[in-house]
Amino acid sequence: MYRYDEFDHAMVKDRVEQFRGQIARRMAGDLTEEQFRPLRLQNGLYLQLHAYMLRVAIPYGQLNAVQMRKLAHIARTYDKGYGHFTTRQNIQYNWPKLSQVADILDELASVEMHAIQTSGNCIRNTTADQYAGVTADEIEDPRIYAEIIRQWSTFHPEFTFLPRKFKIAVSGAVGADRAAVRFHDIGLFIVKNDAGEVGFEVWVGGGLGRTPMIGKKIRGFVAKADLLAYLEAVLRVYNMLGRRDNMYKARVKILVHETGTEEFTRLVEKEFEDTQGGALDLPAEEIDRIAAYFQPPAYEALSDDPPALTARRFEDKDFNNWVRVNVARHKAAGYAIANISLKPVGVPPGDVTADQMDAVADIAETFSLGGIRVTHEQNLVLPDVRQDQLYDLWLALREQGLADANLDHIGDIICCPGLDYCSLANARSIPIAERISQRFADLERQYDIGELRLKISGCINACGHHHVGHIGILGVDRKDQEYYQITLGGAPGEDAAIGTKVGAAFSAAEIVDAVETVVNTYLAIRQPKERFIDTFRRVGDAPFKESLYDKAA
């Protein structure tokens, strides 16, 4: 992974001391909250319903064991003993004291982490495929380019005060989008052109929130050397023309929509003519320098499917289910990618205790060469596990309550903090997620249902990605009562789609039954080997509406 040089260390330490002074001035009353607000947001500090919330960046979702132990230490020392992994590969602490925030940032700096650009109208934490560098289906490792983008965008003076926040995602996989690339302000797919050269396919204007949109492809191929020049051209067009008079229409997706893809592309290409080359040229030597930080470890010469693994899978049904559901194929023979579901039954999705974080750090060092990944679906990944050690890994995870075999099933719910914490929320989302996971706690039932992605947001800002859930749930306010709308048919990946609302919202007391009605309707009409999303696309929403609202009547 990338390691800070002396300039990075100095920059982050200076920022901590600068913010320490700003906090002191706020606590002394020398700064009003209005004056302090932009300063704290530039350092990832929000003021939520009950307390401050600190959002810490995890660049492209990569952690090492030392960093995970530091996150555990912070949770235990400065918060309430847990952290919350978010849908943008960050971690949030919900209860830090203002007087201790600078100390927390100082602790983070000691392990090369920070909270810079995790909020505000700037380029946010660049995200990437959680299987980057270890999956066999990728052209090149997207972390290299995500790191280059991170370095280019951090404190970029021209893009510090954009019309709104700006999110970039990178994927190097072919035929699989695990990073929801098409739902970012800029989405980059690493591709090969007809000459076999590696570059980037560029999508712009994707996003969720109040006006969900799938991004538009504006260029099929950008050469590596031109990556930053092209990104800068997009940002400059957005910075010049993006609306600043209405925050609900300020995102680049609105600009692309109102300008038209063809005209927006023309403007970007014109800007690119001016930005291409020169200071923004990305030399091969610089790419090689960054790539050196992401060289694969020295894998041992092993074979896939070792006899010991096969025997354990045969002997232990629970272990076999975990391997079948939570383990993915690695590019190196004899190794595996192990997913850790952070969705135990009845627990807030994405929450991890300090003790569990410490345990994951130990487990990563024992079984995964010290590497850990954070996914935008609020889970963790151990990227480099020997297949013949999967059983011992599973036992260690099970001892920590981290061996739930529910990945991509209805128990693997994405959920925002909702009205339990968030000052923007209309409704609580965590209790709904907990009740749904309890209703579908039976893993055999989940396996019978098959792949089903359920996502919950507590408001239209859609931090829980409900628009792209096979089943999406949106919390709404009706005369100070919490209600929940259901959308069906969304998808975040290669088959990107935005879900459609099926009808009137349900009360908190009704919503879990409504979800079960949707699931039972699917089970009754599905054809052999059809997933939920396949059935929905075949029949549309009519049978689901009929079941939901006839039953409600």
Coordinates of C-alpha atoms in Angstrom, one line a residue:
M1 CA 0.0 0.0 0.0
Y2 CA 1.0 3.6 -0.4
R3 CA 3.2 5.0 2.4
Y4 CA 3.6 8.7 3.3
D5 CA 6.7 10.5 2.3
E6 CA 8.1 13.4 4.4
F7 CA 5.9 15.9 2.6
D8 CA 2.7 13.9 3.3
H9 CA 3.7 13.6 7.0
A10 CA 4.4 17.3 7.3
M11 CA 1.2 18.3 5.5
V12 CA -1.1 16.1 7.6
K13 CA 0.7 17.1 10.9
D14 CA 0.4 20.8 10.0
R15 CA -3.2 20.4 9.2
V16 CA -3.8 18.8 12.6
E17 CA -2.2 21.7 14.5
Q18 CA -4.0 24.2 12.4
F19 CA -7.4 22.6 13.3
R20 CA -6.3 22.3 16.9
G21 CA -6.0 26.1 17.0
Q22 CA -9.4 26.5 15.3
I23 CA -11.0 24.2 17.8
A24 CA -9.5 26.2 20.7
R25 CA -10.8 29.4 19.2
R26 CA -14.3 27.9 18.9
M27 CA -14.3 26.6 22.4
A28 CA -13.1 30.0 23.7
G29 CA -16.0 31.6 21.9
D30 CA -13.7 33.5 19.5
L31 CA -15.4 31.7 16.5
T32 CA -19.2 31.4 16.1
E33 CA -20.6 28.1 14.9
E34 CA -21.3 29.7 11.5
Q35 CA -17.6 30.7 11.3
F36 CA -16.4 27.4 12.6
R37 CA -18.6 25.2 10.3
P38 CA -16.6 25.4 7.1
L39 CA -13.4 24.8 9.1
R40 CA -14.6 21.7 10.8
L41 CA -16.2 20.3 7.6
Q42 CA -12.8 20.6 5.9
N43 CA -11.5 18.3 8.6
G44 CA -14.4 15.7 8.4
L45 CA -16.2 16.9 11.4
Y46 CA -20.0 17.1 11.3
L47 CA -22.5 18.3 13.9
Q48 CA -25.2 15.7 14.1
L49 CA -28.4 15.2 16.1
H50 CA -26.8 14.4 19.4
A51 CA -23.1 15.0 19.0
Y52 CA -20.2 15.7 16.6
M53 CA -19.4 13.0 14.1
L54 CA -15.9 12.5 12.7
R55 CA -15.6 10.8 9.3
V56 CA -12.2 9.3 8.6
A57 CA -11.0 8.6 5.1
I58 CA -9.8 5.1 4.1
P59 CA -8.4 5.8 0.6
Y60 CA -9.8 3.3 -1.9
G61 CA -10.8 1.2 1.1
Q62 CA -7.4 -0.2 2.0
L63 CA -6.1 -0.6 5.6
N64 CA -3.3 -2.5 7.2
A65 CA -3.5 -4.1 10.6
V66 CA -1.7 -1.3 12.4
Q67 CA -4.2 1.2 11.1
M68 CA -7.1 -1.0 12.1
R69 CA -5.7 -1.3 15.6
K70 CA -5.5 2.5 15.7
L71 CA -9.2 2.8 14.7
A72 CA -10.0 0.4 17.5
H73 CA -8.0 2.4 20.0
I74 CA -9.8 5.6 18.9
A75 CA -13.2 3.9 19.2
R76 CA -12.3 2.7 22.7
T77 CA -10.5 5.8 24.0
Y78 CA -12.5 8.7 22.4
D79 CA -15.8 7.3 21.4
K80 CA -18.3 4.7 22.7
G81 CA -16.4 1.6 21.8
Y82 CA -17.4 1.1 18.1
G83 CA -17.1 2.6 14.7
H84 CA -19.4 2.6 11.7
F85 CA -18.1 1.7 8.2
T86 CA -19.9 3.8 5.6
T87 CA -21.0 3.3 2.0
R88 CA -18.0 5.3 0.7
Q89 CA -15.2 3.2 2.3
N90 CA -14.9 5.6 5.2
I91 CA -15.3 5.0 9.0
Q92 CA -17.4 7.3 11.2
Y93 CA -17.2 7.9 14.9
N94 CA -20.5 9.2 16.2
W95 CA -19.6 10.5 19.7
P96 CA -16.3 12.3 19.7
K97 CA -15.9 15.3 22.0
L98 CA -14.9 18.5 20.3
S99 CA -12.1 19.0 22.8
Q100 CA -10.5 15.7 21.8
V101 CA -10.9 15.8 18.0
A102 CA -7.4 17.2 17.3
D103 CA -6.0 14.5 19.5
I104 CA -7.9 11.9 17.4
L105 CA -6.5 13.4 14.2
D106 CA -3.0 13.4 15.7
E107 CA -3.5 9.7 16.5
L108 CA -4.7 9.1 12.9
A109 CA -1.7 11.0 11.5
S110 CA 0.7 8.6 13.4
V111 CA -0.6 5.7 11.2
E112 CA -0.8 7.8 8.0
M113 CA -4.6 8.5 8.1
H114 CA -6.7 11.6 8.2
A115 CA -10.1 13.1 7.8
I116 CA -9.3 15.7 5.1
Q117 CA -11.8 16.1 2.3
T118 CA -14.3 13.6 3.8
S119 CA -16.9 16.5 3.8
G120 CA -17.5 19.8 2.1
N121 CA -17.8 20.8 -1.5
C122 CA -14.5 19.2 -2.6
I123 CA -13.3 16.1 -4.2
R124 CA -14.0 13.4 -1.6
N125 CA -12.3 10.1 -0.8
T126 CA -11.7 8.3 -4.2
T127 CA -13.1 4.8 -4.0
A128 CA -12.2 1.6 -5.8
D129 CA -13.0 -2.1 -6.3
Q130 CA -12.4 -3.8 -3.0
Y131 CA -10.9 -6.8 -4.8
A132 CA -8.3 -4.5 -6.5
G133 CA -5.0 -6.2 -7.1
V134 CA -6.1 -9.7 -6.2
T135 CA -8.9 -10.5 -8.6
A136 CA -8.3 -12.3 -11.8
D137 CA -10.8 -10.3 -13.8
E138 CA -9.0 -6.9 -13.8
I139 CA -6.9 -5.3 -16.5
E140 CA -4.8 -3.3 -14.0
D141 CA -4.9 -2.5 -10.3
P142 CA -7.2 0.6 -9.9
R143 CA -5.6 1.5 -6.5
I144 CA -2.6 2.9 -8.4
Y145 CA -4.8 5.5 -10.2
A146 CA -7.0 6.1 -7.2
E147 CA -3.8 7.1 -5.3
I148 CA -2.6 9.3 -8.1
I149 CA -6.1 11.0 -8.1
R150 CA -5.9 11.3 -4.3
Q151 CA -2.6 13.1 -4.5
W152 CA -3.7 15.3 -7.4
S153 CA -7.0 16.3 -5.8
T154 CA -5.9 16.8 -2.1
F155 CA -5.8 20.5 -1.4
H156 CA -6.1 21.3 -5.2
P157 CA -6.7 25.1 -4.9
E158 CA -9.0 25.2 -7.9
F159 CA -11.3 22.6 -6.6
T160 CA -11.5 23.4 -2.9
F161 CA -14.9 25.1 -3.2
L162 CA -16.8 23.3 -5.9
P163 CA -20.6 23.9 -6.4
R164 CA -21.1 20.7 -4.5
K165 CA -19.3 17.6 -3.3
F166 CA -17.6 15.5 -6.0
K167 CA -17.0 11.8 -5.9
I168 CA -14.7 9.6 -8.1
A169 CA -14.6 5.8 -8.3
V170 CA -12.2 3.6 -10.3
S171 CA -12.5 0.0 -11.3
G172 CA -10.1 -2.2 -13.2
A173 CA -12.4 -5.3 -13.6
V174 CA -13.8 -6.6 -16.8
G175 CA -17.5 -7.5 -16.8
A176 CA -17.9 -6.7 -13.1
D177 CA -18.5 -3.4 -11.4
R178 CA -18.1 -3.8 -7.6
A179 CA -17.6 -0.1 -7.0
A180 CA -20.9 1.3 -8.4
V181 CA -18.8 3.3 -10.8
R182 CA -21.8 4.5 -12.9
F183 CA -23.2 6.2 -9.8
H184 CA -20.3 8.6 -9.3
D185 CA -19.7 12.1 -10.5
I186 CA -16.8 10.7 -12.4
G187 CA -16.6 6.9 -12.9
L188 CA -13.4 5.4 -14.4
F189 CA -13.2 2.0 -15.9
I190 CA -9.7 0.8 -16.9
V191 CA -10.0 -0.5 -20.4
K192 CA -7.9 -1.5 -23.4
N193 CA -8.3 0.1 -26.8
D194 CA -8.1 -1.7 -30.2
A195 CA -4.3 -1.3 -30.1
G196 CA -4.1 -3.1 -26.8
E197 CA -3.1 0.1 -24.9
V198 CA -4.5 0.5 -21.4
G199 CA -6.4 3.6 -20.5
F200 CA -9.7 4.8 -19.1
E201 CA -13.3 4.8 -20.1
V202 CA -14.9 8.0 -18.6
W203 CA -18.4 8.2 -17.2
V204 CA -19.7 11.5 -15.8
G205 CA -22.9 12.6 -14.0
G206 CA -23.9 9.6 -12.0
G207 CA -25.3 9.9 -8.6
L208 CA -28.0 9.0 -6.1
G209 CA -29.7 11.4 -3.7
R210 CA -32.8 13.5 -4.6
T211 CA -32.3 13.1 -8.3
P212 CA -30.8 9.7 -9.0
M213 CA -29.0 9.3 -12.4
I214 CA -26.8 6.8 -14.1
G215 CA -23.7 8.4 -15.4
K216 CA -23.1 9.1 -19.1
K217 CA -20.1 7.7 -21.0
I218 CA -18.4 10.8 -22.4
R219 CA -15.2 9.1 -23.7
G220 CA -14.3 5.6 -24.6
F221 CA -10.6 5.9 -24.0
V222 CA -8.3 8.3 -22.3
A223 CA -4.6 7.5 -22.3
K224 CA -2.9 7.0 -19.0
A225 CA -0.7 10.1 -19.6
D226 CA -3.8 12.2 -20.1
L227 CA -5.8 11.0 -17.1
L228 CA -5.2 14.1 -14.9
A229 CA -5.6 16.5 -17.7
Y230 CA -9.0 14.9 -18.7
L231 CA -10.2 14.9 -15.0
E232 CA -9.2 18.5 -14.7
A233 CA -11.1 19.4 -17.9
V234 CA -14.2 17.8 -16.4
L235 CA -13.8 19.6 -13.1
R236 CA -13.2 22.9 -14.8
V237 CA -16.3 22.7 -16.8
Y238 CA -18.2 21.8 -13.7
N239 CA -16.6 24.5 -11.7
M240 CA -17.4 27.1 -14.3
L241 CA -21.0 26.1 -15.1
G242 CA -22.3 24.2 -12.1
R243 CA -25.1 25.9 -10.3
R244 CA -24.3 27.6 -7.0
D245 CA -27.8 29.2 -6.5
N246 CA -29.6 26.0 -5.6
M247 CA -27.8 23.2 -3.7
Y248 CA -30.4 20.7 -5.0
K249 CA -29.4 21.4 -8.5
A250 CA -25.6 21.9 -8.0
R251 CA -24.3 18.4 -8.6
V252 CA -22.6 17.7 -11.9
K253 CA -25.3 15.2 -12.8
I254 CA -27.7 18.1 -13.1
L255 CA -25.3 20.0 -15.2
V256 CA -24.8 17.1 -17.6
H257 CA -28.6 16.5 -17.7
E258 CA -29.5 20.2 -18.4
T259 CA -26.6 20.8 -20.8
G260 CA -27.0 17.6 -22.6
T261 CA -24.4 14.8 -22.8
E262 CA -23.2 15.9 -26.3
E263 CA -22.7 19.5 -25.4
F264 CA -21.2 18.7 -22.0
T265 CA -18.7 16.4 -23.8
R266 CA -17.9 19.1 -26.3
L267 CA -17.1 21.5 -23.5
V268 CA -14.9 19.0 -21.8
E269 CA -13.1 18.1 -25.0
K270 CA -12.5 21.8 -25.7
E271 CA -11.1 22.3 -22.2
F272 CA -9.0 19.2 -22.6
E273 CA -7.3 20.7 -25.6
D274 CA -6.0 23.4 -23.3
T275 CA -5.2 21.1 -20.3
Q276 CA -3.6 18.2 -22.2
G277 CA 0.1 17.8 -21.7
G278 CA 2.4 20.2 -19.9
A279 CA 2.2 20.2 -16.1
L280 CA -0.8 17.9 -16.1
D281 CA 0.9 15.2 -18.1
L282 CA 1.2 12.0 -16.1
P283 CA 4.6 10.5 -16.9
A284 CA 5.1 6.7 -17.0
E285 CA 7.8 7.1 -14.4
E286 CA 5.3 8.6 -11.9
I287 CA 2.8 5.8 -12.6
D288 CA 5.6 3.3 -12.1
R289 CA 6.6 5.0 -8.8
I290 CA 3.1 4.8 -7.4
A291 CA 2.6 1.3 -8.8
A292 CA 5.7 0.1 -6.8
Y293 CA 3.6 0.6 -3.6
F294 CA 1.0 -1.9 -4.8
Q295 CA 3.2 -4.7 -6.0
P296 CA 1.7 -8.1 -5.1
P297 CA 3.3 -10.0 -2.2
A298 CA 5.5 -13.0 -2.9
Y299 CA 2.7 -15.6 -3.1
E300 CA 3.7 -19.2 -2.4
A301 CA 3.4 -21.8 -5.2
L302 CA 0.2 -23.5 -4.3
S303 CA -2.7 -25.2 -6.0
D304 CA -6.4 -24.4 -6.0
D305 CA -8.9 -26.4 -4.0
P306 CA -6.4 -28.3 -1.7
P307 CA -7.6 -31.6 -0.3
A308 CA -7.7 -30.2 3.2
L309 CA -10.2 -27.5 2.2
T310 CA -12.3 -30.0 0.2
A311 CA -12.5 -32.3 3.2
R312 CA -13.5 -29.5 5.6
R313 CA -16.2 -28.3 3.3
F314 CA -17.6 -31.8 3.1
E315 CA -17.5 -32.3 6.9
D316 CA -18.8 -28.9 8.1
K317 CA -22.0 -27.6 6.4
D318 CA -21.7 -24.1 8.1
F319 CA -18.1 -23.7 6.9
N320 CA -19.1 -24.9 3.4
N321 CA -21.9 -22.3 3.2
W322 CA -19.4 -19.6 4.3
V323 CA -16.9 -20.6 1.6
R324 CA -19.7 -20.8 -1.0
V325 CA -21.2 -17.4 -0.1
N326 CA -18.4 -15.2 1.3
V327 CA -15.2 -16.4 -0.4
A328 CA -14.2 -15.3 -3.9
R329 CA -11.6 -16.6 -6.3
H330 CA -8.1 -15.1 -6.1
K331 CA -5.8 -14.4 -9.0
A332 CA -3.1 -16.5 -7.4
A333 CA -3.6 -20.2 -7.3
G334 CA -4.1 -21.6 -3.8
Y335 CA -5.3 -18.2 -2.4
A336 CA -8.7 -16.8 -1.8
I337 CA -10.5 -13.5 -1.1
A338 CA -12.5 -13.8 2.1
N339 CA -15.3 -11.4 2.8
I340 CA -16.3 -10.5 6.4
S341 CA -19.9 -9.6 6.7
L342 CA -20.6 -6.8 9.1
K343 CA -24.3 -7.7 9.1
P344 CA -25.0 -10.0 12.0
V345 CA -28.6 -10.5 12.9
G346 CA -30.1 -7.6 14.9
V347 CA -27.0 -5.4 14.7
P348 CA -26.6 -2.0 12.9
P349 CA -25.1 -2.7 9.5
G350 CA -21.5 -1.6 9.2
D351 CA -20.9 -1.3 13.0
V352 CA -17.9 -2.9 14.5
T353 CA -16.7 -2.9 18.1
A354 CA -13.2 -1.9 19.1
D355 CA -12.6 -5.4 20.3
Q356 CA -13.7 -6.8 16.9
M357 CA -11.4 -4.3 15.1
D358 CA -8.5 -5.5 17.2
A359 CA -9.4 -9.1 16.4
V360 CA -9.7 -8.3 12.7
A361 CA -6.2 -6.8 12.8
D362 CA -4.8 -9.9 14.5
I363 CA -6.6 -12.2 12.0
A364 CA -5.4 -10.2 9.0
E365 CA -1.8 -10.6 10.2
T366 CA -2.3 -14.3 10.8
F367 CA -4.2 -15.2 7.7
S368 CA -4.0 -12.3 5.1
L369 CA -0.5 -10.9 5.0
G370 CA -1.8 -8.0 7.2
G371 CA -4.1 -6.6 4.5
I372 CA -7.7 -5.5 5.0
R373 CA -10.2 -3.8 2.6
V374 CA -13.4 -1.9 3.4
T375 CA -16.2 -2.2 0.9
H376 CA -18.8 0.3 -0.1
E377 CA -21.4 -2.3 1.0
Q378 CA -20.2 -1.9 4.6
N379 CA -18.3 -5.1 4.9
L380 CA -14.6 -6.0 5.2
V381 CA -12.3 -8.1 3.0
L382 CA -9.2 -10.1 3.7
P383 CA -7.6 -10.1 0.3
D384 CA -4.8 -12.7 0.5
V385 CA -5.9 -15.9 2.4
R386 CA -4.3 -19.3 1.7
Q387 CA -7.1 -21.7 0.8
D388 CA -5.7 -24.3 3.1
Q389 CA -6.1 -21.8 6.0
L390 CA -9.7 -20.8 5.3
Y391 CA -11.1 -23.2 7.9
D392 CA -8.9 -21.8 10.7
L393 CA -9.8 -18.3 9.5
W394 CA -13.5 -19.1 9.6
L395 CA -13.1 -20.5 13.2
A396 CA -11.3 -17.3 14.3
L397 CA -14.0 -15.1 12.7
R398 CA -16.8 -17.1 14.2
E399 CA -15.3 -16.6 17.7
Q400 CA -15.6 -12.9 17.1
G401 CA -19.1 -13.0 15.7
L402 CA -17.9 -12.1 12.3
A403 CA -18.6 -15.3 10.3
D404 CA -22.1 -14.6 9.0
A405 CA -22.4 -16.3 5.6
N406 CA -24.9 -13.8 4.1
L407 CA -23.0 -11.9 1.5
D408 CA -25.3 -10.5 -1.3
H409 CA -28.3 -12.0 0.4
I410 CA -31.2 -10.3 2.1
G411 CA -29.4 -10.3 5.5
D412 CA -26.5 -8.3 3.9
I413 CA -28.3 -5.0 4.2
I414 CA -26.8 -1.6 3.4
C415 CA -28.1 1.0 5.8
C416 CA -27.3 4.6 6.6
P417 CA -27.2 5.9 10.2
G418 CA -30.7 7.5 9.7
L419 CA -32.5 9.4 12.4
D420 CA -30.7 7.7 15.2
Y421 CA -27.7 10.0 14.4
C422 CA -28.1 12.1 11.2
S423 CA -29.5 15.6 11.4
L424 CA -30.7 15.3 7.7
A425 CA -32.7 12.1 8.2
N426 CA -36.5 11.9 8.1
A427 CA -36.8 8.4 9.6
R428 CA -34.8 5.8 11.5
S429 CA -33.2 3.2 9.3
I430 CA -31.1 1.1 11.7
P431 CA -34.1 -0.3 13.6
I432 CA -35.8 -1.3 10.3
A433 CA -32.6 -3.0 9.2
E434 CA -32.3 -4.9 12.5
R435 CA -35.9 -6.0 12.3
I436 CA -35.6 -7.2 8.7
S437 CA -32.4 -9.1 9.5
Q438 CA -34.3 -10.8 12.4
R439 CA -37.3 -11.7 10.2
F440 CA -34.9 -13.3 7.7
A441 CA -32.4 -14.7 10.2
D442 CA -32.7 -18.2 8.9
L443 CA -29.8 -18.7 6.5
E444 CA -31.4 -21.6 4.7
R445 CA -34.3 -19.3 3.9
Q446 CA -31.9 -16.7 2.7
Y447 CA -30.2 -19.2 0.4
D448 CA -33.5 -20.3 -1.0
I449 CA -34.3 -16.6 -1.8
G450 CA -30.9 -16.3 -3.4
E451 CA -29.1 -13.0 -4.3
L452 CA -31.2 -10.1 -3.1
R453 CA -29.7 -6.7 -2.3
L454 CA -31.7 -4.7 0.1
K455 CA -30.7 -1.1 0.9
I456 CA -32.2 1.4 3.3
S457 CA -31.9 5.2 3.5
G458 CA -33.3 7.4 6.2
C459 CA -33.8 10.3 3.8
I460 CA -33.7 11.3 0.1
N461 CA -29.9 12.0 0.3
A462 CA -29.7 8.2 -0.2
C463 CA -26.5 7.4 1.8
G464 CA -28.0 3.9 2.1
H465 CA -28.1 3.6 -1.7
H466 CA -31.8 2.6 -1.7
H467 CA -32.2 3.7 -5.4
V468 CA -29.9 0.8 -6.4
G469 CA -31.3 -1.9 -4.2
H470 CA -33.2 -4.8 -5.7
I471 CA -35.4 -3.8 -2.8
G472 CA -34.9 -0.2 -1.7
I473 CA -36.4 1.4 1.4
L474 CA -36.6 5.2 1.8
G475 CA -37.6 6.8 5.1
V476 CA -40.0 9.7 4.7
D477 CA -41.7 12.0 7.1
R478 CA -45.5 12.3 7.1
K479 CA -46.9 14.8 9.6
D480 CA -44.0 13.9 12.1
Q481 CA -44.6 10.2 11.6
E482 CA -41.9 7.9 10.1
Y483 CA -43.0 6.1 6.9
Y484 CA -41.1 4.0 4.4
Q485 CA -41.4 3.9 0.6
I486 CA -40.4 0.7 -1.3
T487 CA -38.6 0.8 -4.6
L488 CA -37.9 -2.3 -6.7
G489 CA -35.5 -3.1 -9.5
G490 CA -32.4 -1.0 -8.7
A491 CA -28.9 -2.4 -9.4
P492 CA -25.5 -0.8 -8.7
G493 CA -23.2 -2.8 -11.0
E494 CA -22.8 -3.7 -14.7
D495 CA -26.5 -3.9 -15.1
A496 CA -27.0 -0.5 -13.4
A497 CA -30.6 0.5 -12.9
I498 CA -32.6 2.9 -10.7
G499 CA -35.4 1.3 -8.7
T500 CA -39.0 2.4 -9.2
K501 CA -41.4 3.3 -6.4
V502 CA -44.2 0.7 -6.1
G503 CA -46.8 2.8 -4.3
A504 CA -47.8 4.4 -1.0
A505 CA -45.4 4.3 1.9
F506 CA -45.8 1.9 4.8
S507 CA -45.6 2.7 8.5
A508 CA -42.7 1.5 10.7
A509 CA -45.0 -1.2 12.0
E510 CA -45.9 -2.4 8.5
I511 CA -42.6 -2.1 6.5
V512 CA -41.1 -5.5 7.6
D513 CA -44.3 -7.3 6.6
A514 CA -44.3 -5.4 3.3
V515 CA -40.7 -6.6 2.6
E516 CA -41.7 -10.1 3.3
T517 CA -44.7 -9.8 1.0
V518 CA -42.4 -8.7 -1.8
V519 CA -40.1 -11.6 -1.2
N520 CA -42.9 -14.1 -1.0
T521 CA -44.4 -12.8 -4.3
Y522 CA -41.0 -13.3 -6.0
L523 CA -40.8 -16.8 -4.6
A524 CA -44.2 -17.6 -5.9
I525 CA -43.6 -16.5 -9.5
R526 CA -39.9 -17.0 -10.1
Q527 CA -38.7 -19.4 -12.8
P528 CA -35.8 -21.8 -12.3
K529 CA -32.5 -20.1 -11.5
E530 CA -34.0 -16.7 -11.6
R531 CA -32.7 -14.2 -9.1
F532 CA -35.0 -11.6 -7.6
I533 CA -33.8 -8.9 -10.1
D534 CA -34.3 -11.3 -13.0
T535 CA -37.9 -12.0 -12.0
F536 CA -38.6 -8.3 -11.5
R537 CA -37.2 -7.5 -14.9
R538 CA -39.3 -10.2 -16.5
V539 CA -42.6 -9.4 -14.9
G540 CA -42.3 -5.7 -13.9
D541 CA -43.8 -4.3 -10.7
A542 CA -47.5 -5.3 -11.3
P543 CA -47.5 -8.6 -9.3
F544 CA -45.6 -6.9 -6.4
K545 CA -48.0 -4.0 -6.3
E546 CA -51.0 -6.3 -6.3
S547 CA -49.6 -8.3 -3.4
L548 CA -48.6 -5.3 -1.4
Y549 CA -51.7 -3.2 -1.8
D550 CA -54.4 -5.8 -2.0
K551 CA -53.0 -7.2 1.2
A552 CA -52.9 -3.7 2.7
A553 CA -56.5 -3.1 1.7

